[in-house]
Each structure stands twice: as C-alpha cells, then as structure tokens.
Short mmCIF file of C-alpha atoms and ligand atoms in Angstrom, two decimals:
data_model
loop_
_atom_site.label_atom_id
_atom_site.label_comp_id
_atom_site.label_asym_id
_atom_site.label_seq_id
_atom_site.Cartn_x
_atom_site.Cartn_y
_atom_site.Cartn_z
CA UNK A 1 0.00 0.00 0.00
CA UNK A 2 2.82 2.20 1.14
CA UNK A 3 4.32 2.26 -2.15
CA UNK A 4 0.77 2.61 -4.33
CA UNK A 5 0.38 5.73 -1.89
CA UNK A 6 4.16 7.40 -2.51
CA UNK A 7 3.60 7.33 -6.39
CA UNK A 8 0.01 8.70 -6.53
CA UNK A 9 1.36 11.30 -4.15
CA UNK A 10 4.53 11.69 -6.45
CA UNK A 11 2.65 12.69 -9.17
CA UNK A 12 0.07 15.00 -7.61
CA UNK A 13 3.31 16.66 -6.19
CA UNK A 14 5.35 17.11 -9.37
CA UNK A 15 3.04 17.48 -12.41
CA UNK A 16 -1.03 16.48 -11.05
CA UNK A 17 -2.54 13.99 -13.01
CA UNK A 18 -5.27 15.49 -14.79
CA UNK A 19 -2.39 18.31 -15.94
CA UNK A 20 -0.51 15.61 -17.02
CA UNK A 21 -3.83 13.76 -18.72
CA UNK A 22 -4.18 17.21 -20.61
CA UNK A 23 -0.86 17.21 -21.76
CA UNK A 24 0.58 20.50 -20.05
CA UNK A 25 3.18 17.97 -18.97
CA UNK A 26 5.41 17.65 -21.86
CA UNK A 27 7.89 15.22 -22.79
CA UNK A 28 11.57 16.12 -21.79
CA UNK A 29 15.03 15.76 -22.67
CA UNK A 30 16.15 14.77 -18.95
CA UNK A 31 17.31 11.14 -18.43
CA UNK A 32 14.92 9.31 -16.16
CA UNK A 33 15.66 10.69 -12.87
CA UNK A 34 13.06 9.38 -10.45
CA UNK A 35 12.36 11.83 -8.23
CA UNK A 36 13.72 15.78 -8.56
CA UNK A 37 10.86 18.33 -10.13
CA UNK A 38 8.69 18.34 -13.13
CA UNK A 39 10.62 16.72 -15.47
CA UNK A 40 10.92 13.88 -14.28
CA UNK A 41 7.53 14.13 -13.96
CA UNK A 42 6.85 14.53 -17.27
CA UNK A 43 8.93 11.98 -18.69
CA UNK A 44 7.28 9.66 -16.74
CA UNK A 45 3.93 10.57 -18.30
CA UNK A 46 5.59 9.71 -21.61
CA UNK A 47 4.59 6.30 -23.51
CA UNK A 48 7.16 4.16 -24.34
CA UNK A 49 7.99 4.50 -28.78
CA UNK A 50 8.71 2.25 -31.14
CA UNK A 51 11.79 2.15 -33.07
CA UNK A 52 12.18 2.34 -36.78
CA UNK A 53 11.95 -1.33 -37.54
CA UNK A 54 9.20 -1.56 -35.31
CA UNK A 55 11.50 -2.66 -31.50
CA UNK A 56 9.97 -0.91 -28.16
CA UNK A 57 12.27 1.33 -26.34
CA UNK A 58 12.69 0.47 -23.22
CA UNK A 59 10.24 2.59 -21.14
CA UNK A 60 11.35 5.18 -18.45
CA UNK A 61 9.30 6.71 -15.52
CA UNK A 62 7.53 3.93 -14.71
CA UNK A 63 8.07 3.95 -11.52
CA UNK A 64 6.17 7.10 -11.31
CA UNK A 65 3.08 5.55 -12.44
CA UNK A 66 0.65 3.96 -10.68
CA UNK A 67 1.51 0.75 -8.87
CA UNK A 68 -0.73 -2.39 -8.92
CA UNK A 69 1.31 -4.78 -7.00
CA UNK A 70 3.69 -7.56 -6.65
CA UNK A 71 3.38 -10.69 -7.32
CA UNK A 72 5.97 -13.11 -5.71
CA UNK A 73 6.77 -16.63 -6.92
CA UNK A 74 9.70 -17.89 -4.42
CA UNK A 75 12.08 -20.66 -5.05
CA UNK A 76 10.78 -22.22 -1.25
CA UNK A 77 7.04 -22.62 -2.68
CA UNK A 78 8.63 -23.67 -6.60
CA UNK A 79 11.39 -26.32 -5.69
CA UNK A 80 13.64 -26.63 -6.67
CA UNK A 81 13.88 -23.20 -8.44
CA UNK A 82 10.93 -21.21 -9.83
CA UNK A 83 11.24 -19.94 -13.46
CA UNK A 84 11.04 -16.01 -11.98
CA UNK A 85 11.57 -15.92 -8.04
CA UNK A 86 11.71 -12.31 -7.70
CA UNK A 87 9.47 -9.83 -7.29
CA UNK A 88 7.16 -8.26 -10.04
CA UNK A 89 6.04 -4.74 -9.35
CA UNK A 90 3.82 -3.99 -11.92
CA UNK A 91 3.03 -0.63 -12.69
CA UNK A 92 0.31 0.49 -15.83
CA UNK A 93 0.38 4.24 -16.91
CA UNK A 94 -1.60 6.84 -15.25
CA UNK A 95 -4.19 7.97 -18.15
CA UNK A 96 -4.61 3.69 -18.89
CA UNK A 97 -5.46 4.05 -15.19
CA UNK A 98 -7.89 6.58 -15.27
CA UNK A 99 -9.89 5.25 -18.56
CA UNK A 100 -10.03 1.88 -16.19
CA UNK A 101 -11.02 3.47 -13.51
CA UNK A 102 -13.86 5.18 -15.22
CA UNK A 103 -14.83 2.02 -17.89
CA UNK A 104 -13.64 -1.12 -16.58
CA UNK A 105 -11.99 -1.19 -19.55
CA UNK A 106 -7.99 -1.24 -20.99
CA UNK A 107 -8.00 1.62 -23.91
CA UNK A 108 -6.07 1.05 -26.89
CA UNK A 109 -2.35 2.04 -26.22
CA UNK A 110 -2.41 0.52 -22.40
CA UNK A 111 1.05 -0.08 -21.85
CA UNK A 112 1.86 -2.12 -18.24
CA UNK A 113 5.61 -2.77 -17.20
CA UNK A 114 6.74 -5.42 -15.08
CA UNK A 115 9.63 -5.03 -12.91
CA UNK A 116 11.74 -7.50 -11.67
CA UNK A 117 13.31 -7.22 -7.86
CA UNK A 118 15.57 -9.75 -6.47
CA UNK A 119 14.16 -11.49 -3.16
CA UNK A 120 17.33 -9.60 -0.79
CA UNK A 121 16.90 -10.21 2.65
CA UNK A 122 14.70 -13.02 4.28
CA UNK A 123 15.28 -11.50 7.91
CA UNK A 124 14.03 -7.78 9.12
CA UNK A 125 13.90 -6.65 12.66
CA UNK A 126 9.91 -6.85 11.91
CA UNK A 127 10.47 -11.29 11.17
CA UNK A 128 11.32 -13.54 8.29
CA UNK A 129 9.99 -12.95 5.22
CA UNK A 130 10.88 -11.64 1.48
CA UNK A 131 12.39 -8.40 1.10
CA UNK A 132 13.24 -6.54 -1.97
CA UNK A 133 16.86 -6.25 -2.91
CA UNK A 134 18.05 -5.08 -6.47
CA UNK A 135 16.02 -4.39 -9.62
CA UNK A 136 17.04 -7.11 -12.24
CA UNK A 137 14.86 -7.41 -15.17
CA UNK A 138 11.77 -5.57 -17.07
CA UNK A 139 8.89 -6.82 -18.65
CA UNK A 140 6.46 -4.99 -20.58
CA UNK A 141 3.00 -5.16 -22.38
CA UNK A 142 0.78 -2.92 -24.68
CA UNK A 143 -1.94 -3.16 -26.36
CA UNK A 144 -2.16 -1.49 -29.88
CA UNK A 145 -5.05 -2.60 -32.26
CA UNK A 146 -3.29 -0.90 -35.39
CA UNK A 147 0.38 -2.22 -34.48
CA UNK A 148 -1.19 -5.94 -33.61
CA UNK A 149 -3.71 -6.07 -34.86
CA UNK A 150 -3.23 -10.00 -35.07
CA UNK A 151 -2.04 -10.49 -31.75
CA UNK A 152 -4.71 -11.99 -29.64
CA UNK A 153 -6.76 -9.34 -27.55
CA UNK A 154 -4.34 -7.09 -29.44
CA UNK A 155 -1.33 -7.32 -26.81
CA UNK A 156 2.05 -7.63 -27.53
CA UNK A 157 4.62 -8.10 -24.88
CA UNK A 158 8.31 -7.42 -24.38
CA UNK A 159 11.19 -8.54 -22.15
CA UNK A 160 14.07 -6.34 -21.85
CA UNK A 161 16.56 -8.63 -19.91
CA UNK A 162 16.41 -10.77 -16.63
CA UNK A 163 19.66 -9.35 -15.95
CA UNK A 164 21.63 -5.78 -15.67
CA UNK A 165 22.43 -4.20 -18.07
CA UNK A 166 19.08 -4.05 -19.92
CA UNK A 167 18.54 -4.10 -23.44
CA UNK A 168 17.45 -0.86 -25.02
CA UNK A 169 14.93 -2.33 -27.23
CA UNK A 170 13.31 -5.40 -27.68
CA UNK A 171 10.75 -7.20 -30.12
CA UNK A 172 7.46 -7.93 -29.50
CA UNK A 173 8.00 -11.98 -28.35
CA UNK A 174 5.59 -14.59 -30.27
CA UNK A 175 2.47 -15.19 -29.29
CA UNK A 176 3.17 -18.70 -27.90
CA UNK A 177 5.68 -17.37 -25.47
CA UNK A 178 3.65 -14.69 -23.44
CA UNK A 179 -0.02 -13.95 -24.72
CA UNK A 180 -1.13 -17.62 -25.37
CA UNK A 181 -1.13 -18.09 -21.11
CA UNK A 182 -2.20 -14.17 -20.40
CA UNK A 183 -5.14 -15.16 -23.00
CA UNK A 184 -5.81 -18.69 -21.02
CA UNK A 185 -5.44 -17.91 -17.45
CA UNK A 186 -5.83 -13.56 -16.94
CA UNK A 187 -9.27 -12.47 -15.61
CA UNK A 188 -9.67 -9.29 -17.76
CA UNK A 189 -8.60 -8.65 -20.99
CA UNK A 190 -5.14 -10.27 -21.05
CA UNK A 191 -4.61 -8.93 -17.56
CA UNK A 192 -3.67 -10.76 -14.22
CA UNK A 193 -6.29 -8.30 -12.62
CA UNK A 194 -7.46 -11.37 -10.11
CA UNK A 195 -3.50 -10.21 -8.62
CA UNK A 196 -3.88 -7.19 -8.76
CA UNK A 197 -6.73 -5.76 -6.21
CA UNK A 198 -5.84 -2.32 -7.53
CA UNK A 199 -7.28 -2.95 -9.98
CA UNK A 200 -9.92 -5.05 -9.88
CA UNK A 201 -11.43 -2.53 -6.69
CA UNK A 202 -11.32 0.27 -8.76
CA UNK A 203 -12.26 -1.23 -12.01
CA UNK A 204 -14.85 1.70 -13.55
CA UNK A 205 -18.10 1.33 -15.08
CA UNK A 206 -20.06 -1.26 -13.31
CA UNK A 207 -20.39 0.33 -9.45
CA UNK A 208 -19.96 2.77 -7.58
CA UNK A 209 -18.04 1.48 -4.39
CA UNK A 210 -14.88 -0.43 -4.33
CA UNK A 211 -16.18 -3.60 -3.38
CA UNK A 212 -19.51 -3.51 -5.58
CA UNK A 213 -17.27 -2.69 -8.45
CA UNK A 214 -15.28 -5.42 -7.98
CA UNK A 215 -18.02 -7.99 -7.84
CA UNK A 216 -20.56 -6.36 -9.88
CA UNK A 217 -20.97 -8.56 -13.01
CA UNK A 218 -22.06 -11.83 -10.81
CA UNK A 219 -26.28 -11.81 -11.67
CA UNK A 220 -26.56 -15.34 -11.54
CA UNK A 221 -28.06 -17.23 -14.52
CA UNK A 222 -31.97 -17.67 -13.87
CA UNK A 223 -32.97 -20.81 -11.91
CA UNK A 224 -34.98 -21.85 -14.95
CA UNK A 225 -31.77 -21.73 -17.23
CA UNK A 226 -30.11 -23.85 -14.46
CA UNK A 227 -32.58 -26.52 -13.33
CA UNK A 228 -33.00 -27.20 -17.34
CA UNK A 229 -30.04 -29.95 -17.58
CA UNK A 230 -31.91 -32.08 -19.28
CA UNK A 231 -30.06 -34.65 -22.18
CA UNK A 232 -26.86 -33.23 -23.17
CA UNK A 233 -26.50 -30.66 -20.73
CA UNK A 234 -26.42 -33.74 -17.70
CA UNK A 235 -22.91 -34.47 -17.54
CA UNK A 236 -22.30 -37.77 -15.54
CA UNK A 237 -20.46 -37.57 -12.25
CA UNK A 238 -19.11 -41.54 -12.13
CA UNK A 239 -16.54 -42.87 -14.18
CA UNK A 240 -18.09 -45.54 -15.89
CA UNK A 241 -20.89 -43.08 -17.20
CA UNK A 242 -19.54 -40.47 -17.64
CA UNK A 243 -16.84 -42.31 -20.12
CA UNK A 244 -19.93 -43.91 -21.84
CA UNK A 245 -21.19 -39.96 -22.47
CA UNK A 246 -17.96 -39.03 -23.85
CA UNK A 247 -17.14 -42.27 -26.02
CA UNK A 248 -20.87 -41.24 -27.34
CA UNK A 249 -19.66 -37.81 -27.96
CA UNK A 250 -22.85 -36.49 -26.08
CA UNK A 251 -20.68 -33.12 -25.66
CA UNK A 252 -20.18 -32.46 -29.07
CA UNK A 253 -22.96 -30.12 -29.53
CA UNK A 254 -22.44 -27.75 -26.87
CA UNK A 255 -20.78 -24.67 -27.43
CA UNK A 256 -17.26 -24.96 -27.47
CA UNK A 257 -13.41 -23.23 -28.29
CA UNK A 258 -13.19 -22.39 -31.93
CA UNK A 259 -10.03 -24.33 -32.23
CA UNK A 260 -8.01 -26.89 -30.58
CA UNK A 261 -4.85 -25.23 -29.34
CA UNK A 262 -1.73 -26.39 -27.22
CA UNK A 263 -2.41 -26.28 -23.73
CA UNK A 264 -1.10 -23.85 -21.13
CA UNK A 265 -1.71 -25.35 -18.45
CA UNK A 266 0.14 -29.29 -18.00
CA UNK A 267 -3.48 -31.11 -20.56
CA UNK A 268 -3.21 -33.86 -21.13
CA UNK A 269 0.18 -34.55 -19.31
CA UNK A 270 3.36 -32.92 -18.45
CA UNK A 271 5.13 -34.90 -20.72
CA UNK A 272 2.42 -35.00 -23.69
CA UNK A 273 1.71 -31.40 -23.62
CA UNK A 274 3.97 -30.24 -26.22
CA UNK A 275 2.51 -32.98 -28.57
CA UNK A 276 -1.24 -32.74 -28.25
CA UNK A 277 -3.57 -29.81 -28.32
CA UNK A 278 -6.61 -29.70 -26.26
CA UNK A 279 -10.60 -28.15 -27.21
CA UNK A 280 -13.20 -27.15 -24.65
CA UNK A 281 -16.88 -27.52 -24.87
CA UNK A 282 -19.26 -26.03 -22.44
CA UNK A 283 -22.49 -27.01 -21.68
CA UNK A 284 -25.47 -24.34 -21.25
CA UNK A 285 -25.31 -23.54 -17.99
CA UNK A 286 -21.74 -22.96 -17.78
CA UNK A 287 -21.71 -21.37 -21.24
CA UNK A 288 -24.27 -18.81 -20.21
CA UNK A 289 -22.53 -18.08 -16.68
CA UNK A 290 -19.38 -17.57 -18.59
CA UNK A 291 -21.22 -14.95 -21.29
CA UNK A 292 -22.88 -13.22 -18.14
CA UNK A 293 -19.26 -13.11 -16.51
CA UNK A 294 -20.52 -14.45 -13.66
CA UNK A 295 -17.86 -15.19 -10.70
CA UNK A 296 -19.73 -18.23 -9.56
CA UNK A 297 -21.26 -20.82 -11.72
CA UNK A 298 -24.84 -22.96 -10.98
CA UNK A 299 -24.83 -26.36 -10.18
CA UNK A 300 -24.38 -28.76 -13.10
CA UNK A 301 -22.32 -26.11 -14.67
CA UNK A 302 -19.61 -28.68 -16.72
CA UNK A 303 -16.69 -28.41 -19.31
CA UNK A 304 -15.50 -31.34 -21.35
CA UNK A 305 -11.87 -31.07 -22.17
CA UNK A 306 -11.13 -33.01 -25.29
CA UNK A 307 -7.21 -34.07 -25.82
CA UNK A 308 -5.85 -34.78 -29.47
CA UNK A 309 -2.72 -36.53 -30.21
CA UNK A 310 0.12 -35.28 -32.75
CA UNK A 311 -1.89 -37.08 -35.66
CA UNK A 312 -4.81 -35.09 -34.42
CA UNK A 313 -6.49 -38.32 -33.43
CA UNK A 314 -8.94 -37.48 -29.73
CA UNK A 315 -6.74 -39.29 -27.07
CA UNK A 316 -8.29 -38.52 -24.10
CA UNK A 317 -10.76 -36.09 -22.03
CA UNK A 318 -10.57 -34.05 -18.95
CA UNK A 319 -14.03 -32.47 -17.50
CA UNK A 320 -14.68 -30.71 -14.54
CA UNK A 321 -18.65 -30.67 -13.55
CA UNK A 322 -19.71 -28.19 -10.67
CA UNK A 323 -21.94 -31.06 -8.36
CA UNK A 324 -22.71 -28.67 -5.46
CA UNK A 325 -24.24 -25.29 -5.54
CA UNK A 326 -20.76 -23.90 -3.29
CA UNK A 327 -17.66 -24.94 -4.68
CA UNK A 328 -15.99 -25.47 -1.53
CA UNK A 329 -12.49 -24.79 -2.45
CA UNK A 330 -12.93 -27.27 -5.49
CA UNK A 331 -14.74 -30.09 -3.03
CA UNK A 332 -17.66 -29.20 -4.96
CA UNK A 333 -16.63 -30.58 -7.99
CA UNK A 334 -16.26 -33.63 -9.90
CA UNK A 335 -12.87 -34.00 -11.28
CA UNK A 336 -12.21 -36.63 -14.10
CA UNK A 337 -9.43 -37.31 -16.67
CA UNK A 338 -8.76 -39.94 -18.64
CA UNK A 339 -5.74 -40.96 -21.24
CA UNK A 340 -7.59 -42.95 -23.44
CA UNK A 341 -11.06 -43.06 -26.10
CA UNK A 342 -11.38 -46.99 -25.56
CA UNK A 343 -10.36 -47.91 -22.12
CA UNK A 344 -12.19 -45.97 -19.05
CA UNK A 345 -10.98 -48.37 -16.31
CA UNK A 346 -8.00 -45.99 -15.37
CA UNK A 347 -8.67 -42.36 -15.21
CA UNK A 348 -6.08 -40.70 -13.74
CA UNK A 349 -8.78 -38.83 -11.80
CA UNK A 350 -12.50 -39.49 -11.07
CA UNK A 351 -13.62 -38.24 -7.78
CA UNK A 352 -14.95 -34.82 -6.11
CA UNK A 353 -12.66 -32.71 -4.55
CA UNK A 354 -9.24 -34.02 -6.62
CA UNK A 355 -6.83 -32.13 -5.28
CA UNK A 356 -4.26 -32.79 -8.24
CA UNK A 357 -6.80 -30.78 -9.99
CA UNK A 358 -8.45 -28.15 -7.65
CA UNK A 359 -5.09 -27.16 -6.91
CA UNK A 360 -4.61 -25.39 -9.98
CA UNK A 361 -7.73 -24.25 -10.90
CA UNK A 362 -7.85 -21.93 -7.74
CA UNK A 363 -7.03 -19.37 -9.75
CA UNK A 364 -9.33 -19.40 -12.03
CA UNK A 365 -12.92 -17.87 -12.15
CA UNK A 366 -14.65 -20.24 -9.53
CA UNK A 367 -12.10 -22.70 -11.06
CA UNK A 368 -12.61 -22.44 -14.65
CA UNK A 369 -9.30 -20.95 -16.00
CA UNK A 370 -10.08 -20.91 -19.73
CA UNK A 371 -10.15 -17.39 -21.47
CA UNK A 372 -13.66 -18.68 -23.16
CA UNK A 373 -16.09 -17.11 -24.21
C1 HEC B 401 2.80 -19.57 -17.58
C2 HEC B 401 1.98 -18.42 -17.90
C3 HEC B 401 2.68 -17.11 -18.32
C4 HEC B 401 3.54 -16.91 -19.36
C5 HEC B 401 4.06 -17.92 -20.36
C6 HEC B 401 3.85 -15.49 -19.36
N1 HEC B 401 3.19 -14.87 -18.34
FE1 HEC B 401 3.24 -12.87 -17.93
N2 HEC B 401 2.14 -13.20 -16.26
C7 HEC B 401 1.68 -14.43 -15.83
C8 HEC B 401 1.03 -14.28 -14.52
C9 HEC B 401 0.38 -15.40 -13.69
C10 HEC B 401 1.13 -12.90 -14.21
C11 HEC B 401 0.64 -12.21 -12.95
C12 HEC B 401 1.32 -12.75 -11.72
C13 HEC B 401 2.82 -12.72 -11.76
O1 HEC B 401 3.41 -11.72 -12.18
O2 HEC B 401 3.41 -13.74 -11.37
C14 HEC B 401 1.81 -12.26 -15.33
C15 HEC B 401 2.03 -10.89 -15.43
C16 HEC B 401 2.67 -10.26 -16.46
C17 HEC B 401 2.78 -8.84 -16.65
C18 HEC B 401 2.08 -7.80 -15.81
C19 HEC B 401 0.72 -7.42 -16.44
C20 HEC B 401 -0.33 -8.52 -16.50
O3 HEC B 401 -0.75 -8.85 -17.63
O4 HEC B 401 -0.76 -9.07 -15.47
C21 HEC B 401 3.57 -8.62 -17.73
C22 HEC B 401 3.98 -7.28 -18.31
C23 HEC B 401 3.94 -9.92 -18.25
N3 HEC B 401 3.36 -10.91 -17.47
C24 HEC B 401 4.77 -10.13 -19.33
C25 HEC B 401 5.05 -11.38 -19.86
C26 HEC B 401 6.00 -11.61 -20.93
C27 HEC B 401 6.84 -10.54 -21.60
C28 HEC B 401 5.97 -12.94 -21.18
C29 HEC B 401 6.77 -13.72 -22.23
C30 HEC B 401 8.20 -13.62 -22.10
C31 HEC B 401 5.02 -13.54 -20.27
N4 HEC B 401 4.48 -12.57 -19.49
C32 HEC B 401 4.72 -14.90 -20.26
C33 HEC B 401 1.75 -15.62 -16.50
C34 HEC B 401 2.49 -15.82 -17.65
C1 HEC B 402 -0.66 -27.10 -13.38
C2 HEC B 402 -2.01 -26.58 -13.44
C3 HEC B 402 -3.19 -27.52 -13.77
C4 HEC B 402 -3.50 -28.74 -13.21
C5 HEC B 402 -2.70 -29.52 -12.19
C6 HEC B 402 -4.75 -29.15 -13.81
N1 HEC B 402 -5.17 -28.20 -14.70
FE1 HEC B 402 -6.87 -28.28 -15.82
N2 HEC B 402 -6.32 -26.54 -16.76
C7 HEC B 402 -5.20 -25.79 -16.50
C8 HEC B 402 -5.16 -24.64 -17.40
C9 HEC B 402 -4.09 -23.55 -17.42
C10 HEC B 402 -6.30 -24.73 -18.22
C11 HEC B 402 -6.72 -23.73 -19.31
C12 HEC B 402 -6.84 -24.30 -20.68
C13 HEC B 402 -5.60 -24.98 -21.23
O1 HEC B 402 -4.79 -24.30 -21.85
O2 HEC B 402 -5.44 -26.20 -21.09
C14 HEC B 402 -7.01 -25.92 -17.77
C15 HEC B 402 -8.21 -26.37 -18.31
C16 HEC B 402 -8.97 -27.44 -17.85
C17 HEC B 402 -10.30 -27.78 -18.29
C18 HEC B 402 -11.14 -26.95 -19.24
C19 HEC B 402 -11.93 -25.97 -18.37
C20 HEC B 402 -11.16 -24.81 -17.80
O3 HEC B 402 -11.07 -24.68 -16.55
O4 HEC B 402 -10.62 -24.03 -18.57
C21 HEC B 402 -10.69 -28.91 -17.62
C22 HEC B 402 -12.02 -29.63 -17.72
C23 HEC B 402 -9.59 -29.28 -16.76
N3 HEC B 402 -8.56 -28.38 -16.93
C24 HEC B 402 -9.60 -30.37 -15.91
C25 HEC B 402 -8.57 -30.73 -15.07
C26 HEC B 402 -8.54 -31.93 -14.29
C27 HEC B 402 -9.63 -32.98 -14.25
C28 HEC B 402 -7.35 -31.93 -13.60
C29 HEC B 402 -6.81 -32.99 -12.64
C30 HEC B 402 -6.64 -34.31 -13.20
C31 HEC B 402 -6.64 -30.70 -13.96
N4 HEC B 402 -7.41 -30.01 -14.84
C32 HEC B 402 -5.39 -30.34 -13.49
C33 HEC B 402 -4.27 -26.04 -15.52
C34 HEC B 402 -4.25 -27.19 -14.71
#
C-alpha cells in the first residue's frame, strides 16, 4: 500500500494527473531521474515509442506511475527453483489508469511494465519474510489494435533482460511465449487483474463502491436456465458413465473453443503437452454463466476437455462438472481425466474434490481458468 500511496502522491506533487492527462506535462530531454521536479515528472507521463523497424524502447518513468502490485513466486514454494523468483512490481500508466477506472476497460495504447526485484533479505527486525533487494529485469506489455492487430486481444509483450544491463529495445516476443497463457489464465482482458486488487477494486463502469465494483458482473443465470439440464446438458459424475457420455460424444454439440490449441496449463500430461492440443466444450449452464461473466457458476455447470494426439487423433478427455451449488475450495466438484477413447478403467482422476486438480484451478474464475467465451 505504502508504495501505491508514494507514487500517486509523487505525481500529484510534481506534475497532477489530470495536468498531465491534458498534456501541459510535456515530454523532456532529462534522463529518467526518479524523483527531482517536473521533469521527471513529465517523462514519466511519456509512452514508451517504437523504433524504426518496429523494436519498443525500453520505457522510463515507470516507476512514477501507478503501482498495482507484486506478485511473488519464491524458489521455497517452486522447488527446486521457480522460473522467476523475484518480485514483479507492476506498474500500468496513469491515463490507462484513469480510462479503467472510469470504464472497466484497458483503452487502446495501455502499456503495463513489469519489474523484476531480487528477493534480498529473508530477515528484518519486523520477522522472516521476502524483502526486496536489487532491480534485475523488465517486462512490458501494450496493447495497440493498429500495431497488432493480429495479436490476440491485441497485446504484444516485451522482455528487456532478466539481468543488468538491460537491453534498449526489444521485439514484440511470439504469441506462444507470453499472450497464449495471459489469454488462457488472466481475468480481464489479457490482464492478471485477479493479482492485482488495484485494480480489480477500482475497475470503472459497473459500481460505484470499491467492493460492488469489484463484484458487480455476478447476476446469476436464472434458476430456470439452471434446473434445465436435461439430455446433453447432464454431464455424468461416475466414471463408468460419464466415459460412456464421452465415447458417445454427447458433448459435441455444446458450445465450445473455436479451435483446438496447445495447452497452457500441464493437458493432457506434463510430458504430452507439447505434442497434443486440447478443445473445450461447455455445456449451457456454464456457457451462459461464462457470457454473463458471472464469478460463480450454478450447479451442473460442466466443461469437457477433449485431448488430441500429434496425428490429431482425440486421445483422451478431462471435464470438470460443478456437483454442489458452493464450490468449496474445489470439493464441490467432480474431477475426471482420462488418457484414453477406448479404455475408461483408469482415469487418472475421477472423484470430487481431486486435489491434483483443484489445486490449480484456484485461480481461475470459480475454477474455470479458460479465457472462453
Ligand atoms: C505460464 C503463464 C505465463 C507466461 C508464459 C507469461 N506470463 Fe506474464 N504473467 C503471468 C502471470 C500469472 C502474471 C501475474 C502474476 C505474476 O506476475 O506472477 C503475469 C504478469 C505479467 C505482466 C504484468 C501485467 C499482466 O498482464 O498481469 C507482464 C507485463 C507480463 N506478465 C509479461 C510477460 C511476458 C513478456 C511474457 C513472455 C516472455 C510472459 N508474461 C509470459 C503468467 C504468464
Ligand atoms: C498445473 C495446473 C493444472 C493442473 C494440475 C490441472 N489443470 Fe486443468 N487446466 C489448467 C489450465 C491452465 C487450463 C486452461 C486451458 C488450457 O490451456 O489447457 C485448464 C483447463 C482445464 C479444463 C477446461 C476448463 C477450464 O477450466 O478451462 C478442464 C475440464 C480441466 N482443466 C480439468 C482438469 C482436471 C480434471 C485436472 C486434474 C486431473 C486438472 N485439470 C489439473 C491447468 C491445470
């Protein structure tokens, strides 16, 4: 909080924000000092630019903006090393603030950085914990409908170095390497907003206090809509049925991905997931909760996960069928997986409450973590 509180009052101090919004800040020649007078300021109201042959320069001032948080990934929780075990401090511009603020929404040009701060000190006179050390890397994203305009969601994203120096440009990365998991797994629009309660309490357009903006799109599907699983819609919750409903293919109508793609999550299997691709269909109930954005789903709410091999031949299935009306920290639903389109006898999972399973999907939006619709 301390540190959302010392930029806001940063830039109040030096320029004001809606000066700056107006542009009566102007860019400057000044190198990216962070704190002394109006300059700096300014040149931390100034978007990152685009090189010639199309590279990002690295942006400056960003620490100046407003700060969203920090996510934290230690090596102690990712053993035996995590893939990024510092800190991210994560800070979007001050207008893309304001136009979410006021419209829930990310406007065209929304650029968010991602800093990278080296876990220093696990001791403090306050206890153990994590404490920042150095800055070591930079991440950043924008989205630009005219400059990718084939990028999904229209975000491209950069990564300037995980180590000092950093580079002065850098490309916009494919779109397997960064958006394809920001496009599975982020709550709004590409962004981590579930992280970052900066956000997601002052996301605009849809309340008026903190808290009902943050939960305001939840009307819940009509009861009629959700008692009507008849046929189709009544996915089986035991094995041996519910494998005789998928060998039958009594899924295939619902509404589902437009493509298979790779997973990004581990589907079918750690060590099959760079071979296969997956497809999800969702049943009515779930595929209405997910149109209304709804953060809880009715009962009998279910996804069928189908699994194709590298031939493109369905291998396997993986469904997830809300059984109780409270999801209980995934106890509530049926978990199921299976490695095979003629053998049920050995799912890998087939029970409520499968931790394997729950585990991950935590995060997602009352456990679904696909980006559909
Ligand atoms: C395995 C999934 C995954 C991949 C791949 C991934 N990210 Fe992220 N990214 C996340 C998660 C989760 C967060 C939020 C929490 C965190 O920072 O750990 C995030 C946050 C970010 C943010 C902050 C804004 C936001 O959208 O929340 C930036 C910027 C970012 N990532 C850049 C990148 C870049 C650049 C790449 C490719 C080099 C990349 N990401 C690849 C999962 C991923
Ligand atoms: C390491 C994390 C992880 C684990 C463990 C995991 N999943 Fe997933 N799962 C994902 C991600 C990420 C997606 C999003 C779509 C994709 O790219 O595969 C997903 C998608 C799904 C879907 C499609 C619906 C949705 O939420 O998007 C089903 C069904 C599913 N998983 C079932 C299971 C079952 C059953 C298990 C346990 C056997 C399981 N998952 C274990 C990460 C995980």
């Amino acid at each position: 909080m301390f540190t959302r509180g010392r930029a806001r009052g940063s830039l109040a101090l030096h320029c004001g924000l809606a000066a700056a919004m107006a542009g009566a800040c102007a860019p400057s020649d000044t190198p990216p000092q962070l704190s002394e007078g109006g300059a700096a300021a300014a040149l931390a109201m100034a978007k990152p630019t685009f090189t010639a042959t199309g590279e990002l320069q690295r942006p400056e001032g960003y620490r100046e903006w407003v700060y969203i948080g920090t996510p934290l990934t230690p090596n102690e929780l990712n053993p035996p090393e995590a893939p990024f075990p510092e800190f991210h401090n994560v800070y979007i511009h001050p207008a893309d603030y304001a136009h979410w603020k006021n419209t829930g929404e990310f406007q065209d040009g929304t650029v968010i950085v991602k800093e990278l701060v080296t876990v220093g000190s696990k001791q403090a006179v306050s206890g153990n914990g994590y404490f920042m050390g150095e800055f070591v890397g930079l991440e950043t994203t924008i989205k630009d409908a005219q400059r990718f305009a084939d990028e999904p969601g229209n975000w491209a994203y950069f990564s300037f170095g995980h180590a000092y120096p950093l580079a002065e440009t850098a490309p916009a990365l494919p779109t397997a390497s960064c958006n394809t998991c920001h496009d599975a797994s982020a709550d709004d629009d590409w962004v981590f907003t579930q992280y970052y309660p900066v956000l997601s309490a002052s996301k605009g357009g849809t309340g008026t206090t903190a808290d009902a903006a943050d939960a305001a799109p939840t009307q819940q599907v009509s009861t009629a809509a959700a008692q009507a699983l008849t046929g189709d819609d009544d996915v089986p919750t035991s094995a041996d049925a519910l494998f005789e409903y998928l060998q039958a293919g009594k899924y295939t109508s619902f509404a589902r991905e437009a493509e298979a793609h790779k997973s990004v999550g581990p589907h079918p299997s750690p060590d099959l997931v760079a071979k296969s691709t997956v497809r999800a269909y969702f049943n009515g109930p779930m595929d209405a909760s997910l149109k209304a954005g709804n953060a809880t789903h009715p009962k009998g709410s279910a996804i069928v996960k189908e699994f194709y091999d590298d031939n493109d031949q369905l291998s396997g299935w993986a469904v997830a069928v809300k059984a109780e009306d409270d999801s209980q920290n995934g106890q509530g639903w049926y978990w199921y997986e299976v490695l095979s389109t003629t053998d049920g006898s050995s799912p890998v999972a087939a029970d409520k409450g499968v931790a394997l399973c729950w585990g991950c999907h935590l995060t997602g939006r009352d456990f679904v973590l696909s980006s559909y619709p």
